[in-house]
Amino acid sequence: MDARPTVLLLNGPNLNLLGRRDPAQYGTTTLADIEKRLVELGGELGVEVVCAQSNHEGELVDRIHAARDLDGVVFNPGAYAHTSIALRDAIDAVPTPCVEVHISNVHAREPFRHVSMTAPVMSGCVSGCGVHGYELALRHVVWLIGQNG
Ligand code: DQA
């Protein structure tokens, strides 16, 4: 049995297209590259990282509910960050610490991206650090697990 804490890396809509989608905004790193790097970093930090991506709001809600049994979540909700009260309520309903990631600096973009429905119920937010933001978020989640454990 694996006694290491488990962290879910969850990506929302359109993030499966990373590497091909608007490289000026999101870079050329693919989602597979990010997942590989976070699994590796998790190994260095003493946690198991499991990865999931969905383009569907309800499936993301289900994943957050299931994270009740996990130790932490790194979550890029994509555009649902700006629209989804359902995701906000799901995160709020689950005690597992969840850190929000946006690759781009959403505050420097269109006004509709300046508001995040999900951010107020997150344990932290990283925006505008490129794909490195996922590593920063994982490090923070691991730190939180240490504080709570
Ligand atoms: C994003 C920012 C969102 O506004 C956008 O809809 C995305 C990606 C980011 O990682 O920068 O899909 O979450």
PDB file of C-alpha atoms and ligand atoms in Angstrom:
ATOM      1  CA  MET A   1       0.000   0.000   0.000  1.00  0.00           C
ATOM      2  CA  ASP A   2       1.196   3.504  -0.846  1.00  0.00           C
ATOM      3  CA  ALA A   3       1.203   5.628   2.301  1.00  0.00           C
ATOM      4  CA  ARG A   4       2.254   8.790   0.504  1.00  0.00           C
ATOM      5  CA  PRO A   5      -0.297  11.619   0.391  1.00  0.00           C
ATOM      6  CA  THR A   6      -2.104  11.858  -2.955  1.00  0.00           C
ATOM      7  CA  VAL A   7      -2.570  15.096  -4.883  1.00  0.00           C
ATOM      8  CA  LEU A   8      -4.907  15.417  -7.872  1.00  0.00           C
ATOM      9  CA  LEU A   9      -3.711  17.531 -10.803  1.00  0.00           C
ATOM     10  CA  LEU A  10      -6.976  18.539 -12.473  1.00  0.00           C
ATOM     11  CA  ASN A  11      -7.267  20.478 -15.725  1.00  0.00           C
ATOM     12  CA  GLY A  12     -10.464  21.869 -17.200  1.00  0.00           C
ATOM     13  CA  PRO A  13     -11.740  22.681 -20.678  1.00  0.00           C
ATOM     14  CA  ASN A  14      -9.425  23.180 -23.640  1.00  0.00           C
ATOM     15  CA  LEU A  15      -6.301  22.478 -21.605  1.00  0.00           C
ATOM     16  CA  ASN A  16      -5.967  19.164 -23.447  1.00  0.00           C
ATOM     17  CA  LEU A  17      -4.944  21.394 -26.395  1.00  0.00           C
ATOM     18  CA  LEU A  18      -1.952  22.937 -24.619  1.00  0.00           C
ATOM     19  CA  GLY A  19       1.071  23.112 -26.897  1.00  0.00           C
ATOM     20  CA  ARG A  20      -1.122  23.711 -29.947  1.00  0.00           C
ATOM     21  CA  ARG A  21      -3.576  26.262 -28.549  1.00  0.00           C
ATOM     22  CA  ASP A  22      -2.544  29.940 -28.759  1.00  0.00           C
ATOM     23  CA  PRO A  23       1.169  29.373 -28.001  1.00  0.00           C
ATOM     24  CA  ALA A  24       1.728  33.145 -27.606  1.00  0.00           C
ATOM     25  CA  GLN A  25      -0.577  33.009 -24.559  1.00  0.00           C
ATOM     26  CA  TYR A  26       0.005  29.506 -23.207  1.00  0.00           C
ATOM     27  CA  GLY A  27       3.419  28.422 -24.557  1.00  0.00           C
ATOM     28  CA  THR A  28       4.348  25.214 -26.337  1.00  0.00           C
ATOM     29  CA  THR A  29       4.451  22.789 -23.401  1.00  0.00           C
ATOM     30  CA  THR A  30       1.831  20.046 -23.743  1.00  0.00           C
ATOM     31  CA  LEU A  31      -0.489  18.807 -20.996  1.00  0.00           C
ATOM     32  CA  ALA A  32       1.342  15.458 -21.109  1.00  0.00           C
ATOM     33  CA  ASP A  33       4.631  17.322 -20.406  1.00  0.00           C
ATOM     34  CA  ILE A  34       3.058  19.161 -17.451  1.00  0.00           C
ATOM     35  CA  GLU A  35       1.587  15.955 -16.018  1.00  0.00           C
ATOM     36  CA  LYS A  36       4.937  14.125 -16.359  1.00  0.00           C
ATOM     37  CA  ARG A  37       6.775  16.976 -14.635  1.00  0.00           C
ATOM     38  CA  LEU A  38       4.270  17.159 -11.766  1.00  0.00           C
ATOM     39  CA  VAL A  39       4.389  13.405 -11.183  1.00  0.00           C
ATOM     40  CA  GLU A  40       8.210  13.694 -11.058  1.00  0.00           C
ATOM     41  CA  LEU A  41       8.131  16.705  -8.737  1.00  0.00           C
ATOM     42  CA  GLY A  42       5.578  14.944  -6.550  1.00  0.00           C
ATOM     43  CA  GLY A  43       8.040  12.066  -6.218  1.00  0.00           C
ATOM     44  CA  GLU A  44      10.732  14.520  -5.077  1.00  0.00           C
ATOM     45  CA  LEU A  45       8.320  16.111  -2.580  1.00  0.00           C
ATOM     46  CA  GLY A  46       7.020  12.791  -1.216  1.00  0.00           C
ATOM     47  CA  VAL A  47       3.502  12.815  -2.683  1.00  0.00           C
ATOM     48  CA  GLU A  48       1.780  10.789  -5.370  1.00  0.00           C
ATOM     49  CA  VAL A  49       0.350  12.965  -8.149  1.00  0.00           C
ATOM     50  CA  VAL A  50      -2.628  11.596 -10.129  1.00  0.00           C
ATOM     51  CA  CYS A  51      -3.776  13.469 -13.226  1.00  0.00           C
ATOM     52  CA  ALA A  52      -7.133  14.126 -14.891  1.00  0.00           C
ATOM     53  CA  GLN A  53      -8.517  16.500 -17.502  1.00  0.00           C
ATOM     54  CA  SER A  54     -12.084  17.099 -18.627  1.00  0.00           C
ATOM     55  CA  ASN A  55     -13.914  19.480 -20.916  1.00  0.00           C
ATOM     56  CA  HIS A  56     -17.164  18.874 -18.991  1.00  0.00           C
ATOM     57  CA  GLU A  57     -18.267  20.877 -15.984  1.00  0.00           C
ATOM     58  CA  GLY A  58     -20.186  18.012 -14.339  1.00  0.00           C
ATOM     59  CA  GLU A  59     -17.246  15.654 -14.603  1.00  0.00           C
ATOM     60  CA  LEU A  60     -15.015  18.278 -12.990  1.00  0.00           C
ATOM     61  CA  VAL A  61     -17.577  18.600 -10.168  1.00  0.00           C
ATOM     62  CA  ASP A  62     -17.467  14.801  -9.720  1.00  0.00           C
ATOM     63  CA  ARG A  63     -13.648  14.850  -9.640  1.00  0.00           C
ATOM     64  CA  ILE A  64     -13.677  17.534  -6.947  1.00  0.00           C
ATOM     65  CA  HIS A  65     -16.187  15.518  -4.885  1.00  0.00           C
ATOM     66  CA  ALA A  66     -13.957  12.429  -5.191  1.00  0.00           C
ATOM     67  CA  ALA A  67     -10.999  14.521  -4.009  1.00  0.00           C
ATOM     68  CA  ARG A  68     -12.617  14.433  -0.558  1.00  0.00           C
ATOM     69  CA  ASP A  69     -10.659  11.202  -0.125  1.00  0.00           C
ATOM     70  CA  LEU A  70      -7.380  12.742  -1.345  1.00  0.00           C
ATOM     71  CA  ASP A  71      -4.925  15.112   0.322  1.00  0.00           C
ATOM     72  CA  GLY A  72      -4.744  18.034  -2.108  1.00  0.00           C
ATOM     73  CA  VAL A  73      -5.744  19.378  -5.514  1.00  0.00           C
ATOM     74  CA  VAL A  74      -3.943  21.547  -8.084  1.00  0.00           C
ATOM     75  CA  PHE A  75      -6.701  22.813 -10.362  1.00  0.00           C
ATOM     76  CA  ASN A  76      -6.711  24.863 -13.545  1.00  0.00           C
ATOM     77  CA  PRO A  77     -10.461  25.308 -14.141  1.00  0.00           C
ATOM     78  CA  GLY A  78      -9.827  27.093 -17.484  1.00  0.00           C
ATOM     79  CA  ALA A  79     -12.759  29.271 -18.517  1.00  0.00           C
ATOM     80  CA  TYR A  80     -15.007  27.652 -15.881  1.00  0.00           C
ATOM     81  CA  ALA A  81     -13.102  29.696 -13.300  1.00  0.00           C
ATOM     82  CA  HIS A  82     -14.927  32.733 -14.668  1.00  0.00           C
ATOM     83  CA  THR A  83     -18.398  31.194 -14.927  1.00  0.00           C
ATOM     84  CA  SER A  84     -18.952  28.156 -12.734  1.00  0.00           C
ATOM     85  CA  ILE A  85     -20.827  28.550  -9.466  1.00  0.00           C
ATOM     86  CA  ALA A  86     -21.222  24.734  -9.505  1.00  0.00           C
ATOM     87  CA  LEU A  87     -17.440  24.266  -9.359  1.00  0.00           C
ATOM     88  CA  ARG A  88     -17.116  26.934  -6.699  1.00  0.00           C
ATOM     89  CA  ASP A  89     -19.736  25.160  -4.561  1.00  0.00           C
ATOM     90  CA  ALA A  90     -18.050  21.789  -5.096  1.00  0.00           C
ATOM     91  CA  ILE A  91     -14.660  23.117  -3.948  1.00  0.00           C
ATOM     92  CA  ASP A  92     -16.322  24.808  -0.991  1.00  0.00           C
ATOM     93  CA  ALA A  93     -18.071  21.547  -0.053  1.00  0.00           C
ATOM     94  CA  VAL A  94     -14.861  19.519   0.108  1.00  0.00           C
ATOM     95  CA  PRO A  95     -12.273  20.139   2.860  1.00  0.00           C
ATOM     96  CA  THR A  96      -9.290  19.045   0.734  1.00  0.00           C
ATOM     97  CA  PRO A  97      -6.986  22.032   0.015  1.00  0.00           C
ATOM     98  CA  CYS A  98      -7.261  23.151  -3.613  1.00  0.00           C
ATOM     99  CA  VAL A  99      -4.919  25.634  -5.337  1.00  0.00           C
ATOM    100  CA  GLU A 100      -6.018  27.386  -8.533  1.00  0.00           C
ATOM    101  CA  VAL A 101      -3.627  27.764 -11.455  1.00  0.00           C
ATOM    102  CA  HIS A 102      -3.853  29.931 -14.547  1.00  0.00           C
ATOM    103  CA  ILE A 103      -0.970  29.748 -16.967  1.00  0.00           C
ATOM    104  CA  SER A 104      -1.646  33.239 -18.296  1.00  0.00           C
ATOM    105  CA  ASN A 105      -2.031  36.369 -16.197  1.00  0.00           C
ATOM    106  CA  VAL A 106      -5.818  36.529 -16.242  1.00  0.00           C
ATOM    107  CA  HIS A 107      -5.737  40.007 -14.676  1.00  0.00           C
ATOM    108  CA  ALA A 108      -3.858  41.398 -17.672  1.00  0.00           C
ATOM    109  CA  ARG A 109      -6.359  39.988 -20.175  1.00  0.00           C
ATOM    110  CA  GLU A 110      -9.987  40.679 -21.135  1.00  0.00           C
ATOM    111  CA  PRO A 111     -12.188  42.045 -18.307  1.00  0.00           C
ATOM    112  CA  PHE A 112     -14.313  38.852 -18.251  1.00  0.00           C
ATOM    113  CA  ARG A 113     -11.196  36.956 -17.119  1.00  0.00           C
ATOM    114  CA  HIS A 114     -10.559  39.308 -14.189  1.00  0.00           C
ATOM    115  CA  VAL A 115     -13.250  37.623 -12.093  1.00  0.00           C
ATOM    116  CA  SER A 116     -12.790  34.107 -10.781  1.00  0.00           C
ATOM    117  CA  MET A 117     -15.875  32.432  -9.267  1.00  0.00           C
ATOM    118  CA  THR A 118     -13.665  29.722  -7.847  1.00  0.00           C
ATOM    119  CA  ALA A 119     -10.773  31.769  -6.393  1.00  0.00           C
ATOM    120  CA  PRO A 120     -12.561  32.836  -3.157  1.00  0.00           C
ATOM    121  CA  VAL A 121     -12.904  29.197  -2.031  1.00  0.00           C
ATOM    122  CA  MET A 122      -9.372  28.157  -3.024  1.00  0.00           C
ATOM    123  CA  SER A 123      -6.423  27.681  -0.669  1.00  0.00           C
ATOM    124  CA  GLY A 124      -4.316  29.807  -3.016  1.00  0.00           C
ATOM    125  CA  CYS A 125      -4.088  31.039  -6.585  1.00  0.00           C
ATOM    126  CA  VAL A 126      -1.233  31.274  -9.084  1.00  0.00           C
ATOM    127  CA  SER A 127      -1.713  33.250 -12.290  1.00  0.00           C
ATOM    128  CA  GLY A 128       0.689  34.466 -14.930  1.00  0.00           C
ATOM    129  CA  CYS A 129       3.692  32.279 -14.091  1.00  0.00           C
ATOM    130  CA  GLY A 130       3.340  30.174 -17.227  1.00  0.00           C
ATOM    131  CA  VAL A 131       3.375  26.410 -16.828  1.00  0.00           C
ATOM    132  CA  HIS A 132       5.799  26.890 -13.928  1.00  0.00           C
ATOM    133  CA  GLY A 133       2.685  27.928 -11.983  1.00  0.00           C
ATOM    134  CA  TYR A 134       1.693  24.260 -11.715  1.00  0.00           C
ATOM    135  CA  GLU A 135       4.950  23.500  -9.892  1.00  0.00           C
ATOM    136  CA  LEU A 136       4.456  26.469  -7.563  1.00  0.00           C
ATOM    137  CA  ALA A 137       0.912  25.299  -6.807  1.00  0.00           C
ATOM    138  CA  LEU A 138       2.047  21.724  -6.097  1.00  0.00           C
ATOM    139  CA  ARG A 139       4.751  22.988  -3.732  1.00  0.00           C
ATOM    140  CA  HIS A 140       2.118  25.042  -1.885  1.00  0.00           C
ATOM    141  CA  VAL A 141      -0.311  22.116  -1.671  1.00  0.00           C
ATOM    142  CA  VAL A 142       2.461  19.912  -0.253  1.00  0.00           C
ATOM    143  CA  TRP A 143       3.301  22.633   2.274  1.00  0.00           C
ATOM    144  CA  LEU A 144      -0.381  22.825   3.279  1.00  0.00           C
ATOM    145  CA  ILE A 145      -0.551  19.044   3.682  1.00  0.00           C
ATOM    146  CA  GLY A 146       2.454  19.304   6.035  1.00  0.00           C
ATOM    147  CA  GLN A 147       0.710  22.026   8.040  1.00  0.00           C
ATOM    148  CA  ASN A 148      -2.539  20.069   8.329  1.00  0.00           C
ATOM    149  CA  GLY A 149      -1.011  16.632   8.825  1.00  0.00           C
TER     150      GLY A 149
HETATM  151  C1  DQA B   1      -6.540  29.763 -18.309  1.00  0.00           C
HETATM  152  C2  DQA B   1      -7.129  31.181 -18.348  1.00  0.00           C
HETATM  153  C3  DQA B   1      -8.614  31.136 -18.686  1.00  0.00           C
HETATM  154  O1  DQA B   1      -9.127  32.456 -18.747  1.00  0.00           O
HETATM  155  C4  DQA B   1      -8.821  30.472 -20.030  1.00  0.00           C
HETATM  156  O2  DQA B   1     -10.204  30.375 -20.307  1.00  0.00           O
HETATM  157  C5  DQA B   1      -8.150  29.146 -20.117  1.00  0.00           C
HETATM  158  C6  DQA B   1      -6.799  29.020 -19.604  1.00  0.00           C
HETATM  159  C7  DQA B   1      -5.013  29.789 -18.078  1.00  0.00           C
HETATM  160  O3  DQA B   1      -4.465  28.755 -17.725  1.00  0.00           O
HETATM  161  O4  DQA B   1      -4.378  30.843 -18.271  1.00  0.00           O
HETATM  162  O5  DQA B   1      -8.686  28.203 -20.696  1.00  0.00           O
HETATM  163  O6  DQA B   1      -7.122  29.047 -17.231  1.00  0.00           O
END
